[in-house]
Short mmCIF file of C-alpha atoms and ligand atoms in Angstrom, two decimals:
data_model
loop_
_atom_site.label_atom_id
_atom_site.label_comp_id
_atom_site.label_asym_id
_atom_site.label_seq_id
_atom_site.Cartn_x
_atom_site.Cartn_y
_atom_site.Cartn_z
CA MET A 6 -87.69 56.36 -74.31
CA MET A 7 -86.60 55.23 -77.68
CA SER A 8 -88.95 54.20 -80.78
CA LEU A 9 -88.80 50.93 -82.22
CA GLU A 10 -91.55 51.65 -84.73
CA LYS A 11 -89.32 52.02 -87.41
CA TRP A 12 -88.00 48.07 -87.48
CA SER A 13 -90.82 46.68 -86.12
CA GLY A 14 -93.95 48.35 -88.15
CA LEU A 15 -95.89 48.91 -84.41
CA PRO A 16 -96.51 52.33 -82.12
CA ILE A 17 -94.12 50.73 -79.99
CA GLN A 18 -91.56 52.32 -77.75
CA MET A 19 -89.38 51.48 -75.16
CA ARG A 20 -88.04 53.22 -71.79
CA ASP A 21 -85.02 53.32 -69.72
CA ASP A 22 -85.90 50.44 -67.98
CA TYR A 23 -86.27 48.17 -71.37
CA SER A 24 -89.97 47.97 -70.28
CA LEU A 25 -92.22 48.69 -73.50
CA VAL A 26 -94.70 50.92 -74.13
CA PHE A 27 -97.67 50.29 -76.43
CA GLU A 28 -99.13 53.60 -77.98
CA GLY A 29 -101.49 54.65 -80.69
CA GLY A 30 -104.23 52.19 -80.55
CA LEU A 31 -102.41 48.95 -80.05
CA PRO A 32 -103.54 47.69 -77.04
CA SER A 33 -101.14 46.84 -74.02
CA VAL A 34 -99.69 43.60 -73.59
CA ALA A 35 -98.90 42.42 -69.90
CA PRO A 36 -95.05 40.31 -70.25
CA GLN A 37 -94.31 36.95 -69.26
CA ILE A 38 -91.30 37.44 -67.14
CA ARG A 39 -88.29 34.98 -67.17
CA GLU A 40 -87.09 35.08 -63.31
CA PHE A 41 -83.54 34.27 -62.74
CA SER A 42 -84.32 31.84 -60.82
CA ALA A 43 -86.30 29.79 -63.30
CA MET A 44 -82.90 29.92 -65.68
CA LYS A 45 -80.56 27.96 -62.95
CA ASN A 46 -80.61 24.88 -64.39
CA PHE A 47 -79.76 26.23 -68.37
CA LEU A 48 -76.85 28.01 -67.52
CA LYS A 49 -73.12 26.78 -67.74
CA ASP A 50 -72.18 27.66 -64.38
CA GLU A 51 -73.60 27.81 -60.62
CA ILE A 52 -74.56 31.43 -60.93
CA GLY A 53 -75.47 33.06 -57.48
CA THR A 54 -76.90 36.67 -58.66
CA TYR A 55 -77.62 38.86 -61.65
CA TRP A 56 -78.20 42.29 -62.20
CA ARG A 57 -81.94 41.58 -62.69
CA ARG A 58 -84.10 39.41 -61.39
CA ASP A 59 -86.22 39.25 -64.27
CA VAL A 60 -83.66 38.66 -66.92
CA TYR A 61 -86.18 39.03 -69.89
CA HIS A 62 -89.39 39.75 -70.60
CA MET A 63 -91.60 38.22 -73.78
CA TYR A 64 -94.70 40.40 -75.03
CA ARG A 65 -97.44 37.48 -76.52
CA ASP A 66 -99.60 38.00 -79.34
CA VAL A 67 -99.28 41.54 -80.11
CA SER A 68 -101.26 42.77 -82.76
CA LEU A 69 -103.09 46.21 -83.61
CA PRO A 70 -107.32 45.51 -83.41
CA GLU A 71 -107.70 45.75 -87.41
CA HIS A 72 -105.46 42.73 -87.46
CA THR A 73 -106.27 40.52 -84.57
CA ASP A 74 -108.85 38.15 -86.01
CA ALA A 75 -107.13 37.80 -89.67
CA ILE A 76 -103.41 37.31 -87.31
CA HIS A 77 -105.88 34.25 -85.73
CA ALA A 78 -107.95 33.00 -88.04
CA ALA A 79 -104.52 32.68 -90.05
CA LYS A 80 -103.43 30.41 -86.84
CA LEU A 81 -100.66 32.87 -86.12
CA GLN A 82 -99.39 35.21 -83.41
CA TYR A 83 -97.03 37.85 -83.21
CA ASP A 84 -94.68 38.02 -80.26
CA ILE A 85 -91.43 40.46 -79.00
CA THR A 86 -88.80 39.21 -76.78
CA VAL A 87 -86.81 41.62 -74.66
CA ILE A 88 -83.78 40.80 -73.27
CA PRO A 89 -81.49 43.08 -71.41
CA PRO A 90 -77.61 43.14 -71.73
CA GLY A 91 -75.42 41.01 -69.42
CA ARG A 92 -73.45 38.10 -68.47
CA MET A 93 -74.40 35.36 -66.56
CA GLY A 94 -71.29 34.22 -64.62
CA ASP A 95 -68.41 34.71 -68.26
CA GLU A 96 -71.97 33.17 -70.45
CA PHE A 97 -73.71 36.22 -72.17
CA VAL A 98 -77.61 36.59 -71.69
CA LYS A 99 -79.83 34.33 -73.16
CA THR A 100 -83.32 32.64 -73.53
CA ILE A 101 -83.89 29.19 -71.82
CA GLY A 102 -84.20 27.40 -74.95
CA HIS A 103 -86.90 24.98 -76.51
CA TYR A 104 -88.15 22.85 -79.14
CA HIS A 105 -91.49 22.95 -80.64
CA ARG A 106 -94.20 20.39 -80.86
CA PHE A 107 -95.04 18.27 -83.50
CA LYS A 108 -97.83 19.04 -85.71
CA PRO A 109 -100.38 16.50 -85.02
CA GLY A 110 -100.63 13.55 -87.25
CA THR A 111 -97.15 13.94 -88.26
CA GLN A 112 -93.12 14.09 -87.54
CA ILE A 113 -92.36 17.05 -88.02
CA ARG A 114 -92.39 20.06 -85.53
CA TYR A 115 -93.45 23.40 -86.52
CA PRO A 116 -90.86 26.08 -87.73
CA GLU A 117 -90.66 29.61 -86.22
CA VAL A 118 -88.97 33.00 -87.60
CA TYR A 119 -87.69 35.64 -85.90
CA GLU A 120 -86.58 39.65 -86.62
CA VAL A 121 -84.29 42.06 -84.80
CA ILE A 122 -86.01 44.74 -83.84
CA TYR A 123 -82.78 46.28 -82.04
CA GLY A 124 -79.46 45.20 -81.21
CA LYS A 125 -77.61 42.03 -82.18
CA VAL A 126 -78.54 38.31 -82.14
CA PHE A 127 -76.74 35.17 -82.10
CA GLU A 128 -79.24 32.58 -82.43
CA LEU A 129 -78.59 28.90 -81.81
CA ILE A 130 -80.33 26.35 -83.28
CA GLN A 131 -79.88 22.26 -83.04
CA ARG A 132 -81.80 19.46 -84.82
CA ALA A 133 -81.95 16.62 -82.41
CA SER A 134 -83.46 13.36 -83.35
CA PRO A 135 -87.02 12.84 -83.37
CA ASP A 136 -86.96 11.46 -79.42
CA LEU A 137 -85.34 14.53 -78.97
CA GLU A 138 -82.38 12.49 -77.21
CA ARG A 139 -79.63 13.26 -80.01
CA LEU A 140 -78.13 15.85 -81.42
CA GLU A 141 -77.52 15.66 -85.20
CA GLU A 142 -76.45 19.66 -86.17
CA VAL A 143 -76.02 22.70 -84.53
CA TYR A 144 -75.33 26.20 -86.24
CA LEU A 145 -75.08 29.55 -84.89
CA ILE A 146 -77.16 32.03 -86.48
CA GLU A 147 -75.73 35.73 -86.62
CA ALA A 148 -77.94 38.80 -87.39
CA ASN A 149 -78.36 42.71 -86.97
CA ARG A 150 -81.15 44.73 -87.36
CA GLY A 151 -83.77 43.94 -89.39
CA GLU A 152 -82.21 40.36 -90.64
CA LYS A 153 -84.90 37.52 -90.31
CA ILE A 154 -83.92 34.21 -88.85
CA MET A 155 -85.56 30.85 -89.38
CA VAL A 156 -85.66 28.32 -86.82
CA PRO A 157 -86.34 25.05 -89.42
CA PRO A 158 -88.88 21.79 -88.29
CA GLY A 159 -87.01 19.78 -86.17
CA PHE A 160 -84.52 22.74 -84.59
CA GLY A 161 -84.91 23.68 -81.12
CA HIS A 162 -83.63 27.56 -80.68
CA VAL A 163 -81.78 29.63 -77.77
CA SER A 164 -81.40 33.81 -78.72
CA ILE A 165 -78.23 34.90 -77.23
CA ASN A 166 -77.54 38.81 -76.93
CA PRO A 167 -73.74 38.90 -77.25
CA ALA A 168 -73.59 42.78 -77.18
CA ASP A 169 -73.22 44.99 -74.20
CA ASP A 170 -76.89 46.99 -75.49
CA VAL A 171 -80.74 45.69 -75.20
CA LEU A 172 -81.60 42.89 -77.51
CA VAL A 173 -85.67 43.10 -79.03
CA LEU A 174 -86.24 40.41 -81.05
CA ALA A 175 -90.06 39.60 -82.55
CA ASN A 176 -91.10 36.35 -83.83
CA TRP A 177 -93.83 35.03 -85.71
CA GLN A 178 -94.93 31.40 -84.95
CA LEU A 179 -97.88 29.18 -84.54
CA LEU A 180 -100.80 30.52 -82.42
CA ASP A 181 -100.64 28.86 -78.96
CA ASN A 182 -97.04 27.20 -79.95
CA LYS A 183 -95.90 25.79 -76.81
CA GLY A 184 -92.46 25.23 -76.45
CA ILE A 185 -90.82 21.71 -75.01
CA TYR A 186 -87.94 23.14 -72.33
CA GLU A 187 -87.09 19.97 -70.33
CA PRO A 188 -84.52 18.92 -73.20
CA TYR A 189 -82.41 22.27 -72.79
CA GLU A 190 -83.23 21.57 -68.74
CA SER A 191 -81.91 18.43 -68.05
CA LYS A 192 -78.83 19.12 -70.45
CA ASN A 193 -77.56 22.59 -68.55
CA GLY A 194 -78.53 24.56 -71.70
CA ALA A 195 -77.75 23.91 -75.46
CA ALA A 196 -75.30 22.06 -77.01
CA TYR A 197 -72.82 25.48 -76.92
CA TYR A 198 -72.28 28.01 -74.40
CA VAL A 199 -70.98 31.80 -76.19
CA ILE A 200 -69.06 33.35 -73.31
CA GLN A 201 -66.97 36.27 -74.28
CA SER A 202 -63.03 36.44 -73.70
CA GLU A 203 -60.73 39.01 -73.97
CA ARG A 204 -58.03 38.58 -76.02
CA LEU A 205 -55.26 41.31 -77.12
CA SER A 206 -55.39 42.11 -80.96
CA ASN A 207 -52.26 42.82 -82.87
CA SER A 208 -52.33 46.47 -81.87
CA GLY A 209 -52.31 45.25 -78.38
CA SER A 210 -55.53 46.81 -77.22
CA LEU A 211 -57.53 44.64 -75.27
CA SER A 212 -60.91 43.73 -77.95
CA ALA A 213 -63.95 41.64 -76.70
CA GLN A 214 -64.32 38.59 -78.52
CA TYR A 215 -66.75 35.43 -78.46
CA GLU A 216 -65.55 31.76 -77.35
CA PHE A 217 -68.10 28.67 -78.00
CA LEU A 218 -67.83 26.14 -75.65
CA PRO A 219 -68.54 22.67 -75.99
CA ASN A 220 -71.55 21.71 -73.53
CA MET A 221 -69.90 17.92 -72.06
CA HIS A 222 -73.64 17.30 -70.75
CA TYR A 223 -74.08 16.39 -74.08
CA ASN A 224 -72.62 12.81 -74.99
CA GLN A 225 -72.98 13.70 -79.08
CA LEU A 226 -71.78 16.92 -79.81
CA PRO A 227 -71.87 18.16 -83.64
CA PRO A 228 -69.35 20.56 -84.58
CA LEU A 229 -70.65 24.44 -84.52
CA VAL A 230 -71.21 25.49 -87.60
CA ARG A 231 -71.34 29.42 -88.01
CA ALA A 232 -74.23 30.77 -90.13
CA ARG A 233 -75.41 34.28 -91.55
CA THR A 234 -78.65 34.58 -92.33
CA ARG A 235 -80.35 35.90 -95.52
CA ASP A 236 -83.39 37.01 -96.63
CA PHE A 237 -86.60 35.09 -97.68
CA PRO A 238 -88.81 36.69 -100.79
CA GLN A 239 -90.43 33.37 -100.80
CA TYR A 240 -92.45 33.87 -97.28
CA ASP A 241 -92.15 38.34 -98.21
CA LEU A 242 -89.47 37.86 -95.39
CA ARG A 243 -86.96 40.72 -96.74
CA SER A 244 -84.00 42.56 -94.10
CA ALA A 245 -85.16 45.90 -93.16
CA LEU A 246 -89.05 45.53 -93.97
CA PRO A 247 -90.58 44.88 -90.73
CA MET A 248 -92.02 41.47 -90.92
CA TYR A 249 -95.24 42.36 -88.82
CA LYS A 250 -96.11 44.84 -91.69
CA THR A 251 -95.26 42.61 -94.72
CA GLY A 252 -97.07 39.59 -92.71
CA VAL A 253 -100.36 41.30 -92.08
CA LYS A 254 -100.46 42.07 -95.61
CA ASN A 255 -100.32 38.54 -96.73
CA LEU A 256 -100.70 36.18 -93.67
CA LYS A 257 -100.64 33.74 -97.02
CA ALA A 258 -97.19 34.16 -96.80
CA LEU A 259 -96.91 32.92 -93.56
CA GLU A 260 -98.97 29.73 -94.21
CA PHE A 261 -95.30 27.31 -93.47
CA LEU A 262 -94.97 28.17 -89.90
CA VAL A 263 -99.23 26.14 -90.00
CA ASN A 264 -98.62 23.36 -92.46
CA PRO A 265 -94.82 23.22 -92.32
CA GLU A 266 -95.24 19.99 -94.33
CA ASP A 267 -96.16 21.62 -97.15
CA TYR A 268 -93.01 23.52 -97.13
CA MET A 269 -90.37 20.84 -96.08
CA ASP A 270 -87.62 20.74 -99.38
CA GLU A 271 -87.50 24.63 -98.89
CA LEU A 272 -87.26 24.70 -95.02
CA THR A 273 -83.65 23.12 -94.82
CA PRO A 274 -80.08 25.10 -93.17
CA ASP A 275 -78.88 24.79 -96.68
CA LYS A 276 -81.50 27.12 -98.22
CA LEU A 277 -81.74 28.83 -95.02
CA LEU A 278 -78.30 29.30 -93.87
CA ALA A 279 -75.24 30.89 -95.53
CA ARG A 280 -72.46 28.85 -93.81
CA GLN A 281 -69.46 30.63 -92.32
CA ASN A 282 -67.45 27.66 -91.97
CA SER A 283 -66.68 24.11 -92.91
CA LYS A 284 -68.93 22.06 -91.13
CA ASN A 285 -66.01 19.93 -89.88
CA GLU A 286 -64.44 23.22 -88.39
CA LYS A 287 -63.57 22.47 -84.98
CA PHE A 288 -63.97 25.77 -82.32
FE1 FE2 B 24 -89.96 28.77 -80.17
#
């Protein structure tokens, strides 16, 4: 068992089989399970088998009883996703990916914010035209434990576990936010695939490297922009401060998730990301 309390701010442990144990008065939540059999249309290659039948687990709407009413009154929910390590063919294990709905009466899709509770993530976000037919921007955001990642309005997202250890993510999002999965399914996944490539370093040792392969199912493919994430003090989202705790202390700071139309000047990639390569650099 490993305690996730320091980084999540909640009394949660993880068993050796990667299932979560809710303790200390935190109501237990049964996970939604993403089965391997439901992922086949989201992958680069046709893979016959994977080492787990249930690839990742999503624990939805987690909260301490003393916070539940206030969180729901603010139209928010807090979720935890556990993605054990693995490769699906040569692709690193990942979530299947989705866009979010428009806020009713607007052309603005709901944003979302993630936090790395354990492990390392590559969050691949892609902005599509309003009808979701054409891709306009693609970013690969790298984040480590304690860091937050913003999925801006209009972006779909996939969480990739690029490490040999488990990845545990938390997110805040609109209560009952629904994912739109079909655009990812019809293209066999996101705009790029992250695969492992083994190259000899100068010293002659074999080191794991990443390659980013364009997904040729998209007929227009923007270049992949690699980025690091930032702190977002304006939303009380700071590295290494568990966003469950800061969120319940000041739910108003998360209002951008519910009323994104009031925050559109701030919720842009330029303000939320630190680019690592020039826009035109190709991989
Ligand atoms: Fe989402």
